[in-house]
Amino acid sequence: MAWYILFQYVPMYGVQIAFKDFNPARGILHSQWIGLDNFTRFFSSYYFLDLLWNTASISLLSLLVAFPVPIILAILIHEIQSDRFKKIVQNVTYIPHFISLVVIVGMLQLFLDPKTGIINIFIQSAGGKAIPFLTEGAWFKPLLIGSNIWQNMGFQSIIYVAALSGVNPQLYEAAKMDGASRMRRILHVSIPGILPTIIILMILDVGHFMNVGFEKILLMQNSLNMTSSDVISTFVYRNGIQKGDYGYSSAIGLFNSLINFTLLLLVNRYARKKAETSLW
């Protein structure tokens, strides 16, 4: 509780600079109030729609494509009969999570280099042309989401594996006696057994909908893929840290957080109404 108060609630005091013409020399209290000018400036800027689209599309694709992968992996691991093979699969899929983002991006640059990357060497040996994966905007989102899946699917599947282990084994035995195939046991026993866990984790993910992994995007970003890679969080970084426009950056960050908060409330309410499972 003390940690939350100190590091999560006390910093909210600084949110007021989103409504001020913040001057570090005057401080937060003595800077001039300007109302919603910082928000108006952002909403009326020509880059607003591009930033919103890039952020929302990456988040939505991640939710649609990446979210089900750990669930599928956990079910596959649960269905493995050999304990030794199960541990090998778990270890192989967990390890990428512990690799630094810098190393992951370095690996992408190494493997996808147009001249020396092994992927392009393979494409060229098959008669194709080299593809500039990291400098072509169309490839940015598939690479970002695909590498995120590879890096995190094993670690994220842990909680589903734990949930599956809590499903009553008698339900599986009863399904076998009724002649249910393995697929039917998955559909009618495994998935319903972990459905509350799936719903809770989806609600939590939606609560971070507009947070798209700022660090990795910044590492993968360059001037040639900027049309697809520039998202709200990287824009806030450039204006807040590099240009020192703190009030404007705070307004954009607050707008981002309000979207997350609103989506969290809506999805939590919908889940409570339809599935009787929610965070509160």
Short mmCIF file of C-alpha atoms in Angstrom, two decimals:
data_model
loop_
_atom_site.label_atom_id
_atom_site.label_comp_id
_atom_site.label_asym_id
_atom_site.label_seq_id
_atom_site.Cartn_x
_atom_site.Cartn_y
_atom_site.Cartn_z
CA MET A 1 0.00 0.00 0.00
CA ALA A 2 2.82 2.43 0.89
CA TRP A 3 4.54 1.68 -2.44
CA TYR A 4 1.34 2.43 -4.37
CA ILE A 5 0.74 5.67 -2.47
CA LEU A 6 4.34 6.82 -2.92
CA PHE A 7 4.99 5.82 -6.53
CA GLN A 8 1.51 5.65 -8.12
CA TYR A 9 -0.66 8.30 -6.41
CA VAL A 10 1.78 11.01 -5.26
CA PRO A 11 3.13 11.58 -8.83
CA MET A 12 -0.45 12.36 -9.93
CA TYR A 13 0.16 15.78 -8.41
CA GLY A 14 2.20 16.58 -11.53
CA VAL A 15 -0.72 15.87 -13.88
CA GLN A 16 -1.82 19.50 -13.47
CA ILE A 17 0.99 20.68 -15.77
CA ALA A 18 -1.11 19.28 -18.65
CA PHE A 19 -3.37 22.31 -18.04
CA LYS A 20 -0.54 24.82 -17.60
CA ASP A 21 2.07 26.62 -19.66
CA PHE A 22 4.68 24.84 -17.59
CA ASN A 23 7.88 26.71 -16.90
CA PRO A 24 10.50 24.76 -14.87
CA ALA A 25 11.85 28.03 -13.42
CA ARG A 26 8.41 28.88 -11.97
CA GLY A 27 7.62 25.34 -10.90
CA ILE A 28 4.33 23.48 -11.03
CA LEU A 29 2.45 25.76 -8.63
CA HIS A 30 3.40 29.10 -10.18
CA SER A 31 3.16 28.22 -13.89
CA GLN A 32 0.26 29.86 -15.71
CA TRP A 33 -3.02 27.99 -16.16
CA ILE A 34 -4.02 27.70 -19.85
CA GLY A 35 -7.02 25.37 -19.59
CA LEU A 36 -7.32 22.85 -22.43
CA ASP A 37 -4.93 24.61 -24.82
CA ASN A 38 -2.41 21.74 -24.79
CA PHE A 39 -5.17 19.24 -25.63
CA THR A 40 -6.58 21.48 -28.37
CA ARG A 41 -3.11 21.85 -29.86
CA PHE A 42 -2.71 18.07 -30.03
CA PHE A 43 -6.20 17.30 -31.38
CA SER A 44 -5.90 19.95 -34.12
CA SER A 45 -2.40 18.95 -35.21
CA TYR A 46 -1.97 17.22 -38.58
CA TYR A 47 -0.19 14.22 -37.02
CA PHE A 48 -2.98 13.46 -34.49
CA LEU A 49 -4.89 10.96 -36.64
CA ASP A 50 -1.71 9.17 -37.76
CA LEU A 51 -0.48 8.79 -34.18
CA LEU A 52 -3.90 7.58 -33.01
CA TRP A 53 -4.20 5.11 -35.90
CA ASN A 54 -0.70 3.67 -35.43
CA THR A 55 -1.20 3.27 -31.68
CA ALA A 56 -4.70 1.80 -31.91
CA SER A 57 -3.89 -0.54 -34.82
CA ILE A 58 -0.80 -1.98 -33.08
CA SER A 59 -2.80 -2.47 -29.87
CA LEU A 60 -5.77 -4.02 -31.64
CA LEU A 61 -3.62 -6.37 -33.73
CA SER A 62 -1.69 -7.39 -30.62
CA LEU A 63 -4.95 -8.12 -28.80
CA LEU A 64 -6.41 -10.12 -31.68
CA VAL A 65 -3.29 -12.00 -32.76
CA ALA A 66 -0.99 -12.18 -29.74
CA PHE A 67 -3.51 -12.65 -26.92
CA PRO A 68 -4.79 -16.13 -27.98
CA VAL A 69 -1.27 -17.55 -28.58
CA PRO A 70 -0.34 -18.16 -24.88
CA ILE A 71 -3.74 -19.81 -24.34
CA ILE A 72 -3.18 -22.18 -27.26
CA LEU A 73 0.37 -22.88 -26.10
CA ALA A 74 -0.81 -23.61 -22.53
CA ILE A 75 -3.44 -26.05 -23.82
CA LEU A 76 -0.86 -27.80 -26.01
CA ILE A 77 1.55 -28.05 -23.06
CA HIS A 78 -1.27 -29.40 -20.87
CA GLU A 79 -2.02 -32.09 -23.46
CA ILE A 80 1.58 -33.36 -23.60
CA GLN A 81 1.74 -36.73 -21.86
CA SER A 82 5.50 -36.94 -21.31
CA ASP A 83 6.62 -34.86 -18.31
CA ARG A 84 10.15 -34.59 -19.65
CA PHE A 85 9.05 -33.32 -23.07
CA LYS A 86 6.62 -30.94 -21.36
CA LYS A 87 9.48 -29.38 -19.35
CA ILE A 88 11.62 -29.06 -22.48
CA VAL A 89 8.82 -27.26 -24.34
CA GLN A 90 8.20 -24.96 -21.37
CA ASN A 91 11.88 -24.06 -21.00
CA VAL A 92 12.34 -23.44 -24.73
CA THR A 93 9.33 -21.13 -24.86
CA TYR A 94 10.12 -19.31 -21.59
CA ILE A 95 13.73 -18.40 -22.39
CA PRO A 96 13.07 -15.62 -24.97
CA HIS A 97 11.20 -13.62 -22.32
CA PHE A 98 14.46 -13.10 -20.43
CA ILE A 99 16.34 -11.73 -23.43
CA SER A 100 16.87 -7.97 -23.36
CA LEU A 101 14.84 -5.85 -25.76
CA VAL A 102 18.09 -4.40 -27.09
CA VAL A 103 19.31 -7.90 -27.92
CA ILE A 104 15.96 -8.81 -29.54
CA VAL A 105 16.08 -5.75 -31.79
CA GLY A 106 19.75 -6.47 -32.54
CA MET A 107 18.79 -10.00 -33.58
CA LEU A 108 16.07 -8.62 -35.87
CA GLN A 109 18.57 -6.27 -37.51
CA LEU A 110 21.07 -9.09 -37.91
CA PHE A 111 18.67 -11.64 -39.38
CA LEU A 112 16.70 -9.21 -41.55
CA ASP A 113 19.54 -7.16 -43.02
CA PRO A 114 18.91 -6.73 -46.79
CA LYS A 115 22.48 -7.81 -47.69
CA THR A 116 23.77 -10.11 -44.97
CA GLY A 117 20.62 -11.22 -43.12
CA ILE A 118 19.90 -14.94 -43.27
CA ILE A 119 16.23 -14.36 -44.14
CA ASN A 120 17.08 -12.28 -47.22
CA ILE A 121 19.85 -14.69 -48.22
CA PHE A 122 17.25 -17.46 -48.18
CA ILE A 123 14.77 -15.33 -50.19
CA GLN A 124 17.42 -14.47 -52.78
CA SER A 125 18.58 -18.08 -53.07
CA ALA A 126 14.95 -19.00 -53.83
CA GLY A 127 14.91 -16.47 -56.69
CA GLY A 128 13.27 -13.54 -54.85
CA LYS A 129 14.43 -10.01 -54.20
CA ALA A 130 15.86 -8.79 -50.91
CA ILE A 131 13.24 -7.13 -48.68
CA PRO A 132 14.20 -4.11 -46.54
CA PHE A 133 12.12 -5.33 -43.59
CA LEU A 134 13.26 -2.76 -41.05
CA THR A 135 13.12 0.28 -43.32
CA GLU A 136 9.79 -0.41 -44.99
CA GLY A 137 6.75 0.83 -43.08
CA ALA A 138 4.48 -2.02 -44.18
CA TRP A 139 6.67 -4.55 -42.37
CA PHE A 140 6.95 -2.70 -39.07
CA LYS A 141 3.76 -3.91 -37.38
CA PRO A 142 4.06 -7.59 -38.41
CA LEU A 143 7.68 -7.62 -37.19
CA LEU A 144 6.83 -5.90 -33.91
CA ILE A 145 3.87 -8.13 -33.10
CA GLY A 146 5.52 -11.32 -34.37
CA SER A 147 8.67 -10.78 -32.31
CA ASN A 148 6.54 -9.91 -29.26
CA ILE A 149 4.67 -13.20 -29.63
CA TRP A 150 7.92 -15.17 -29.91
CA GLN A 151 9.41 -13.39 -26.90
CA ASN A 152 6.46 -13.50 -24.51
CA MET A 153 4.14 -16.38 -25.40
CA GLY A 154 5.92 -18.88 -23.14
CA PHE A 155 6.06 -16.63 -20.09
CA GLN A 156 2.47 -15.47 -20.53
CA SER A 157 1.29 -19.08 -20.83
CA ILE A 158 2.44 -19.86 -17.25
CA ILE A 159 -0.73 -18.56 -15.65
CA TYR A 160 -2.91 -20.54 -18.10
CA VAL A 161 -0.92 -23.71 -17.43
CA ALA A 162 -1.49 -23.14 -13.72
CA ALA A 163 -5.20 -22.58 -14.33
CA LEU A 164 -5.44 -25.77 -16.40
CA SER A 165 -3.81 -27.76 -13.62
CA GLY A 166 -6.66 -26.65 -11.37
CA VAL A 167 -9.38 -28.09 -13.61
CA ASN A 168 -11.03 -31.09 -11.94
CA PRO A 169 -9.53 -34.30 -13.50
CA GLN A 170 -12.88 -36.05 -13.01
CA LEU A 171 -14.34 -33.80 -15.70
CA TYR A 172 -11.82 -35.19 -18.20
CA GLU A 173 -12.55 -38.75 -17.10
CA ALA A 174 -16.28 -38.21 -17.45
CA ALA A 175 -15.77 -36.72 -20.93
CA LYS A 176 -13.64 -39.74 -21.94
CA MET A 177 -16.33 -42.14 -20.73
CA ASP A 178 -18.87 -40.23 -22.83
CA GLY A 179 -16.66 -40.80 -25.87
CA ALA A 180 -15.44 -37.22 -26.24
CA SER A 181 -12.40 -36.80 -28.48
CA ARG A 182 -9.35 -34.84 -27.34
CA MET A 183 -10.53 -31.76 -29.24
CA ARG A 184 -13.97 -31.95 -27.64
CA ARG A 185 -12.38 -32.28 -24.18
CA ILE A 186 -10.39 -29.13 -24.91
CA LEU A 187 -13.48 -27.26 -26.12
CA HIS A 188 -15.87 -28.41 -23.40
CA VAL A 189 -13.60 -28.93 -20.37
CA SER A 190 -10.26 -27.12 -20.69
CA ILE A 191 -11.42 -23.82 -22.17
CA PRO A 192 -14.48 -23.40 -19.90
CA GLY A 193 -12.21 -24.28 -16.95
CA ILE A 194 -9.83 -21.42 -17.65
CA LEU A 195 -12.41 -18.97 -19.05
CA PRO A 196 -12.49 -16.76 -15.90
CA THR A 197 -8.69 -16.47 -16.06
CA ILE A 198 -8.86 -15.58 -19.77
CA ILE A 199 -11.46 -12.88 -19.11
CA ILE A 200 -9.51 -11.32 -16.23
CA LEU A 201 -6.29 -11.20 -18.24
CA MET A 202 -8.13 -9.74 -21.24
CA ILE A 203 -9.59 -6.99 -19.05
CA LEU A 204 -6.09 -6.20 -17.75
CA ASP A 205 -4.72 -6.14 -21.30
CA VAL A 206 -7.47 -3.79 -22.45
CA GLY A 207 -6.56 -1.54 -19.51
CA HIS A 208 -3.16 -1.07 -21.21
CA PHE A 209 -4.64 -0.84 -24.70
CA MET A 210 -2.85 2.37 -25.70
CA ASN A 211 0.48 1.34 -24.12
CA VAL A 212 2.18 -0.39 -27.03
CA GLY A 213 5.65 -1.21 -25.74
CA PHE A 214 7.37 2.14 -26.09
CA GLU A 215 10.94 0.89 -25.59
CA LYS A 216 10.91 -1.70 -28.37
CA ILE A 217 9.18 0.60 -30.83
CA LEU A 218 11.74 3.31 -30.15
CA LEU A 219 14.57 0.85 -30.76
CA MET A 220 13.04 -0.36 -34.03
CA GLN A 221 12.05 3.11 -35.21
CA ASN A 222 13.95 4.94 -37.97
CA SER A 223 13.17 7.76 -40.36
CA LEU A 224 12.16 5.35 -43.15
CA ASN A 225 9.47 3.46 -41.16
CA MET A 226 8.25 6.48 -39.20
CA THR A 227 4.86 6.53 -40.96
CA SER A 228 4.00 3.19 -39.33
CA SER A 229 6.13 3.27 -36.19
CA ASP A 230 5.35 6.69 -34.74
CA VAL A 231 2.91 6.15 -31.86
CA ILE A 232 1.66 8.37 -29.07
CA SER A 233 4.25 7.18 -26.54
CA THR A 234 7.23 7.83 -28.87
CA PHE A 235 5.75 11.23 -29.72
CA VAL A 236 5.49 12.04 -26.00
CA TYR A 237 9.12 10.97 -25.55
CA ARG A 238 10.35 13.26 -28.34
CA ASN A 239 8.39 16.27 -27.12
CA GLY A 240 8.79 15.73 -23.40
CA ILE A 241 12.34 14.42 -22.99
CA GLN A 242 14.10 15.67 -26.13
CA LYS A 243 12.33 19.03 -26.62
CA GLY A 244 11.38 19.80 -23.01
CA ASP A 245 7.75 20.58 -23.86
CA TYR A 246 6.50 19.09 -20.60
CA GLY A 247 2.99 20.56 -20.46
CA TYR A 248 2.14 19.45 -23.99
CA SER A 249 3.58 15.97 -23.42
CA SER A 250 1.66 15.62 -20.15
CA ALA A 251 -1.58 16.51 -21.92
CA ILE A 252 -0.97 13.82 -24.56
CA GLY A 253 -0.03 11.26 -21.92
CA LEU A 254 -3.15 12.12 -19.92
CA PHE A 255 -5.29 11.69 -23.04
CA ASN A 256 -3.68 8.27 -23.57
CA SER A 257 -4.36 7.24 -19.98
CA LEU A 258 -7.98 8.41 -20.13
CA ILE A 259 -8.60 6.15 -23.14
CA ASN A 260 -7.10 3.21 -21.24
CA PHE A 261 -9.20 3.98 -18.16
CA THR A 262 -12.41 4.33 -20.17
CA LEU A 263 -11.82 1.05 -22.03
CA LEU A 264 -11.05 -0.71 -18.75
CA LEU A 265 -14.35 0.43 -17.23
CA LEU A 266 -16.37 -0.52 -20.30
CA VAL A 267 -14.83 -3.97 -20.79
CA ASN A 268 -14.98 -4.76 -17.07
CA ARG A 269 -18.67 -3.80 -16.99
CA TYR A 270 -19.43 -5.86 -20.10
CA ALA A 271 -17.59 -8.91 -18.72
CA ARG A 272 -19.43 -8.63 -15.40
CA LYS A 273 -22.76 -8.46 -17.19
CA LYS A 274 -22.19 -11.21 -19.77
CA ALA A 275 -19.80 -13.64 -18.08
CA GLU A 276 -20.23 -12.75 -14.39
CA THR A 277 -16.44 -12.37 -14.15
CA SER A 278 -14.76 -9.04 -13.60
CA LEU A 279 -12.03 -7.23 -11.70
CA TRP A 280 -14.55 -5.70 -9.31
#
